[in-house]
Amino acid sequence: MACLSPWQLQKFQQDGFLVLEGFLSAEECVAMQQRIGEIVAEMDVPLHCRTEFSTQEEEQLRAQGSTDYFLSSGDKIRFFFEKGVFDEKGNFLVPPEKSINKIGHVSPHQDASFLYTEPLGRVLGVWIAVEDATLENGCLWFIPGSHTSSPSWPAGGVSRRMVRAPVGSAPGTSFLGSEPARDNSLFVPTPVQRGALVLIHGEVVHKSKQNLSDRSRHAYTFHFMEASGTTWSPENWLQPTAELPFPPLYT
Ligand code: FE2
């Protein structure tokens, strides 16, 4: 099994993210794209579930909180859309195959705000570019070093958390705290070629811009948690279910 080199590990610890180009072969990316295409072709989204994905607080509460489509998405394939995909009646304004969100996030955030653990910093994001991610089609942007306390970010940790509301209440989630204004000039773009894998520290601040190009930018993303000695917050939106508990890797 491939390991990170000492230099790569140091770079990850320093920046809070690490790009590993060439993690998947071109053939593996094509196979993944084909599967994504099949899933989208079979997509059947009930009208009331046409949820647009955003981390903008207000919009997210409005769009996602009113339905359990989002809250129960942890062990299912669910669809979240770019803004401007639907008209006010929920009809597609663009071809459905072009409508799916980048399978990522948009506005600046830390993953730990959504996947909260005690102690913090036990969640690692894995983001695999199935297609080239460029400046034009919505590559990731990071504030290097923002996962640790620094002169520009002295508080460290997370400044807001998304928590579940009591069962049956609407909206289904709310935020504790708020996302501070970020200095846009601190963000560094991270364009990568298809097949690249990006490791994302749970507390590093990152974003991706809206894809306004005519090229899709599919990515496959998931998270690991160091389970030993860690409490997964029962208030997180994502909870393990009886049908699909969080699968352990080593036990
Ligand atoms: Fe993220």
CSV table of C-alpha atoms and ligand atoms in Angstrom, one decimal:
chain,number,residue,atom,x,y,z
A,1,MET,CA,0.0,0.0,0.0
A,2,ALA,CA,1.3,3.4,-1.0
A,3,CYS,CA,2.2,5.8,1.9
A,4,LEU,CA,2.7,9.5,2.1
A,5,SER,CA,6.4,10.5,2.0
A,6,PRO,CA,7.7,12.4,5.0
A,7,TRP,CA,7.7,15.5,2.8
A,8,GLN,CA,4.1,15.0,1.8
A,9,LEU,CA,3.0,14.4,5.4
A,10,GLN,CA,4.8,17.6,6.4
A,11,LYS,CA,3.2,19.5,3.6
A,12,PHE,CA,-0.3,18.3,4.7
A,13,GLN,CA,0.4,19.2,8.3
A,14,GLN,CA,1.6,22.6,7.3
A,15,ASP,CA,-1.1,23.5,4.7
A,16,GLY,CA,-4.1,21.5,5.9
A,17,PHE,CA,-4.5,20.0,2.4
A,18,LEU,CA,-2.4,17.9,0.0
A,19,VAL,CA,-2.7,17.2,-3.7
A,20,LEU,CA,-1.8,13.7,-4.9
A,21,GLU,CA,-1.8,13.8,-8.8
A,22,GLY,CA,-2.4,10.6,-10.7
A,23,PHE,CA,-4.1,8.7,-7.8
A,24,LEU,CA,-6.6,7.2,-10.3
A,25,SER,CA,-5.8,6.2,-13.9
A,26,ALA,CA,-7.5,7.7,-16.9
A,27,GLU,CA,-9.4,4.3,-17.3
A,28,GLU,CA,-10.6,4.4,-13.7
A,29,CYS,CA,-11.8,8.0,-14.2
A,30,VAL,CA,-13.7,7.0,-17.3
A,31,ALA,CA,-15.4,4.1,-15.5
A,32,MET,CA,-16.4,6.4,-12.7
A,33,GLN,CA,-17.8,9.0,-15.1
A,34,GLN,CA,-19.8,6.3,-16.9
A,35,ARG,CA,-21.3,5.2,-13.6
A,36,ILE,CA,-22.1,8.8,-12.7
A,37,GLY,CA,-23.8,9.1,-16.1
A,38,GLU,CA,-25.9,6.1,-15.5
A,39,ILE,CA,-27.0,7.2,-12.0
A,40,VAL,CA,-27.9,10.7,-13.3
A,41,ALA,CA,-29.8,9.2,-16.3
A,42,GLU,CA,-31.9,7.2,-13.8
A,43,MET,CA,-32.4,10.1,-11.5
A,44,ASP,CA,-35.9,10.6,-10.4
A,45,VAL,CA,-36.2,13.5,-8.0
A,46,PRO,CA,-39.6,14.2,-6.5
A,47,LEU,CA,-40.7,17.8,-7.0
A,48,HIS,CA,-40.6,18.7,-3.4
A,49,CYS,CA,-37.0,17.4,-3.0
A,50,ARG,CA,-35.4,19.6,-5.7
A,51,THR,CA,-32.8,20.8,-3.4
A,52,GLU,CA,-30.1,23.3,-4.4
A,53,PHE,CA,-26.9,22.8,-2.6
A,54,SER,CA,-25.2,25.7,-0.9
A,55,THR,CA,-23.3,26.4,2.3
A,56,GLN,CA,-24.8,29.9,2.5
A,57,GLU,CA,-26.5,29.7,5.8
A,58,GLU,CA,-29.9,31.2,5.0
A,59,GLU,CA,-30.3,29.5,1.7
A,60,GLN,CA,-29.2,26.2,3.1
A,61,LEU,CA,-31.7,26.3,5.9
A,62,ARG,CA,-34.5,27.3,3.5
A,63,ALA,CA,-33.6,24.7,0.8
A,64,GLN,CA,-32.5,21.8,2.9
A,65,GLY,CA,-34.0,22.1,6.3
A,66,SER,CA,-37.6,21.8,5.2
A,67,THR,CA,-37.2,18.2,4.0
A,68,ASP,CA,-35.6,15.1,5.2
A,69,TYR,CA,-34.2,14.5,1.7
A,70,PHE,CA,-30.9,16.0,2.9
A,71,LEU,CA,-30.9,14.7,6.5
A,72,SER,CA,-31.4,11.1,5.4
A,73,SER,CA,-29.0,11.3,2.5
A,74,GLY,CA,-26.1,9.7,4.4
A,75,ASP,CA,-26.6,6.1,3.2
A,76,LYS,CA,-28.4,6.8,-0.1
A,77,ILE,CA,-27.7,8.4,-3.5
A,78,ARG,CA,-29.3,11.8,-3.4
A,79,PHE,CA,-29.1,14.7,-5.8
A,80,PHE,CA,-28.2,18.3,-4.9
A,81,PHE,CA,-28.2,21.0,-7.6
A,82,GLU,CA,-26.4,24.1,-8.7
A,83,LYS,CA,-28.2,27.3,-8.2
A,84,GLY,CA,-30.4,28.5,-11.1
A,85,VAL,CA,-31.2,24.9,-12.2
A,86,PHE,CA,-34.9,25.1,-11.5
A,87,ASP,CA,-37.6,27.6,-12.3
A,88,GLU,CA,-39.9,28.7,-9.4
A,89,LYS,CA,-42.1,25.6,-10.1
A,90,GLY,CA,-39.2,23.2,-9.8
A,91,ASN,CA,-38.9,22.4,-13.5
A,92,PHE,CA,-35.4,21.9,-14.9
A,93,LEU,CA,-34.1,25.0,-16.7
A,94,VAL,CA,-31.0,23.1,-18.0
A,95,PRO,CA,-30.6,19.5,-19.1
A,96,PRO,CA,-30.7,17.3,-16.0
A,97,GLU,CA,-27.2,15.8,-16.9
A,98,LYS,CA,-25.8,19.3,-16.6
A,99,SER,CA,-27.7,20.2,-13.5
A,100,ILE,CA,-25.9,18.3,-10.8
A,101,ASN,CA,-23.8,20.2,-8.3
A,102,LYS,CA,-20.1,19.7,-8.5
A,103,ILE,CA,-20.6,17.2,-5.7
A,104,GLY,CA,-18.8,19.6,-3.4
A,105,HIS,CA,-19.3,22.9,-1.7
A,106,VAL,CA,-19.4,26.5,-2.7
A,107,SER,CA,-18.9,29.2,-0.1
A,108,PRO,CA,-15.9,29.2,2.3
A,109,HIS,CA,-16.3,26.6,5.1
A,110,GLN,CA,-14.6,24.1,7.2
A,111,ASP,CA,-15.8,20.5,7.0
A,112,ALA,CA,-15.7,20.2,10.8
A,113,SER,CA,-18.6,22.7,10.9
A,114,PHE,CA,-20.8,20.0,9.4
A,115,LEU,CA,-19.0,16.9,10.6
A,116,TYR,CA,-18.3,17.9,14.2
A,117,THR,CA,-16.2,15.6,16.5
A,118,GLU,CA,-14.8,15.9,20.0
A,119,PRO,CA,-11.9,16.4,20.0
A,120,LEU,CA,-11.8,18.4,16.8
A,121,GLY,CA,-9.6,17.6,13.9
A,122,ARG,CA,-10.5,13.9,13.6
A,123,VAL,CA,-12.1,14.1,10.2
A,124,LEU,CA,-10.2,13.8,6.9
A,125,GLY,CA,-11.8,14.7,3.6
A,126,VAL,CA,-10.9,12.8,0.4
A,127,TRP,CA,-11.7,14.5,-2.8
A,128,ILE,CA,-11.0,12.8,-6.1
A,129,ALA,CA,-11.2,14.7,-9.4
A,130,VAL,CA,-13.0,12.5,-11.9
A,131,GLU,CA,-12.6,15.3,-14.5
A,132,ASP,CA,-10.0,18.1,-14.7
A,133,ALA,CA,-10.8,20.7,-12.1
A,134,THR,CA,-9.8,24.1,-13.4
A,135,LEU,CA,-10.1,27.8,-12.5
A,136,GLU,CA,-13.0,28.0,-15.0
A,137,ASN,CA,-15.1,25.0,-13.9
A,138,GLY,CA,-14.9,25.3,-10.1
A,139,CYS,CA,-11.6,23.9,-8.7
A,140,LEU,CA,-11.0,23.9,-4.9
A,141,TRP,CA,-9.5,26.9,-3.2
A,142,PHE,CA,-7.8,26.7,0.2
A,143,ILE,CA,-6.5,29.1,2.8
A,144,PRO,CA,-3.2,27.2,3.5
A,145,GLY,CA,-2.6,26.8,7.2
A,146,SER,CA,-6.1,27.8,8.3
A,147,HIS,CA,-6.6,24.5,10.1
A,148,THR,CA,-4.3,25.7,12.9
A,149,SER,CA,-4.2,28.8,15.0
A,150,SER,CA,-2.3,31.5,13.2
A,151,PRO,CA,-1.9,35.3,13.3
A,152,SER,CA,-4.7,35.7,10.8
A,153,TRP,CA,-6.9,33.1,12.5
A,154,PRO,CA,-6.0,33.2,16.2
A,155,ALA,CA,-9.0,31.4,17.5
A,156,GLY,CA,-8.5,28.2,15.7
A,157,GLY,CA,-11.2,25.5,15.8
A,158,VAL,CA,-14.6,26.1,14.2
A,159,SER,CA,-16.7,29.2,14.6
A,160,ARG,CA,-20.0,27.7,13.6
A,161,ARG,CA,-21.7,24.3,13.6
A,162,MET,CA,-24.6,22.9,11.7
A,163,VAL,CA,-26.8,21.0,14.2
A,164,ARG,CA,-29.9,19.0,13.9
A,165,ALA,CA,-33.1,20.4,15.2
A,166,PRO,CA,-35.4,18.2,17.3
A,167,VAL,CA,-37.1,15.5,15.3
A,168,GLY,CA,-40.2,16.8,13.5
A,169,SER,CA,-39.4,20.4,13.7
A,170,ALA,CA,-38.7,22.7,10.8
A,171,PRO,CA,-36.2,23.6,9.6
A,172,GLY,CA,-34.4,20.4,10.2
A,173,THR,CA,-31.0,22.0,10.9
A,174,SER,CA,-29.7,25.2,12.3
A,175,PHE,CA,-26.4,26.9,12.8
A,176,LEU,CA,-24.7,27.7,16.1
A,177,GLY,CA,-22.3,30.6,15.6
A,178,SER,CA,-21.5,32.1,12.2
A,179,GLU,CA,-18.9,31.9,9.5
A,180,PRO,CA,-16.5,34.8,9.9
A,181,ALA,CA,-15.7,37.0,6.8
A,182,ARG,CA,-12.7,35.5,5.1
A,183,ASP,CA,-10.0,37.5,3.3
A,184,ASN,CA,-10.5,36.5,-0.3
A,185,SER,CA,-6.9,37.2,-1.1
A,186,LEU,CA,-5.8,34.4,1.2
A,187,PHE,CA,-7.4,31.7,-0.9
A,188,VAL,CA,-5.1,29.7,-3.2
A,189,PRO,CA,-6.6,28.0,-6.2
A,190,THR,CA,-5.9,24.3,-6.5
A,191,PRO,CA,-6.5,23.2,-10.1
A,192,VAL,CA,-5.8,19.5,-10.6
A,193,GLN,CA,-6.0,17.0,-13.4
A,194,ARG,CA,-8.5,14.2,-13.5
A,195,GLY,CA,-7.4,11.3,-11.3
A,196,ALA,CA,-5.9,13.6,-8.7
A,197,LEU,CA,-6.8,13.0,-5.0
A,198,VAL,CA,-6.9,15.9,-2.6
A,199,LEU,CA,-6.6,15.3,1.1
A,200,ILE,CA,-8.6,17.9,3.2
A,201,HIS,CA,-8.0,18.5,6.9
A,202,GLY,CA,-11.3,18.8,8.7
A,203,GLU,CA,-10.6,22.4,9.9
A,204,VAL,CA,-8.9,23.9,6.8
A,205,VAL,CA,-11.0,26.7,5.2
A,206,HIS,CA,-11.8,26.0,1.6
A,207,LYS,CA,-14.4,26.8,-1.1
A,208,SER,CA,-15.1,26.3,-4.7
A,209,LYS,CA,-16.5,28.9,-7.1
A,210,GLN,CA,-19.6,28.2,-9.1
A,211,ASN,CA,-19.0,26.4,-12.3
A,212,LEU,CA,-20.1,28.8,-15.0
A,213,SER,CA,-18.2,27.1,-17.8
A,214,ASP,CA,-19.6,24.7,-20.2
A,215,ARG,CA,-17.4,21.9,-18.8
A,216,SER,CA,-18.6,19.7,-16.0
A,217,ARG,CA,-16.4,19.1,-13.0
A,218,HIS,CA,-17.4,15.9,-11.4
A,219,ALA,CA,-15.6,14.8,-8.3
A,220,TYR,CA,-16.0,12.0,-5.8
A,221,THR,CA,-15.7,12.9,-2.2
A,222,PHE,CA,-16.0,11.2,1.2
A,223,HIS,CA,-14.6,11.5,4.7
A,224,PHE,CA,-12.7,9.4,7.1
A,225,MET,CA,-12.9,9.7,10.9
A,226,GLU,CA,-10.3,8.6,13.4
A,227,ALA,CA,-12.8,6.7,15.5
A,228,SER,CA,-10.5,5.8,18.4
A,229,GLY,CA,-11.1,8.1,21.3
A,230,THR,CA,-13.4,10.3,19.2
A,231,THR,CA,-17.1,11.2,19.8
A,232,TRP,CA,-19.1,11.8,16.6
A,233,SER,CA,-21.6,14.5,17.6
A,234,PRO,CA,-25.1,13.2,17.9
A,235,GLU,CA,-26.1,16.7,16.7
A,236,ASN,CA,-24.4,16.3,13.3
A,237,TRP,CA,-26.8,16.2,10.3
A,238,LEU,CA,-25.2,13.0,9.1
A,239,GLN,CA,-25.8,10.0,11.4
A,240,PRO,CA,-25.1,6.4,10.9
A,241,THR,CA,-28.2,4.3,10.4
A,242,ALA,CA,-29.1,0.7,11.2
A,243,GLU,CA,-28.9,-0.1,7.5
A,244,LEU,CA,-25.6,1.5,7.0
A,245,PRO,CA,-23.5,2.1,10.1
A,246,PHE,CA,-20.2,4.0,9.5
A,247,PRO,CA,-18.0,1.2,8.2
A,248,PRO,CA,-14.9,0.6,10.2
A,249,LEU,CA,-11.7,0.3,8.2
A,250,TYR,CA,-9.5,-1.5,10.5
A,251,THR,CA,-11.7,-3.7,12.7
B,1,FE2,FE,-15.7,20.8,2.2
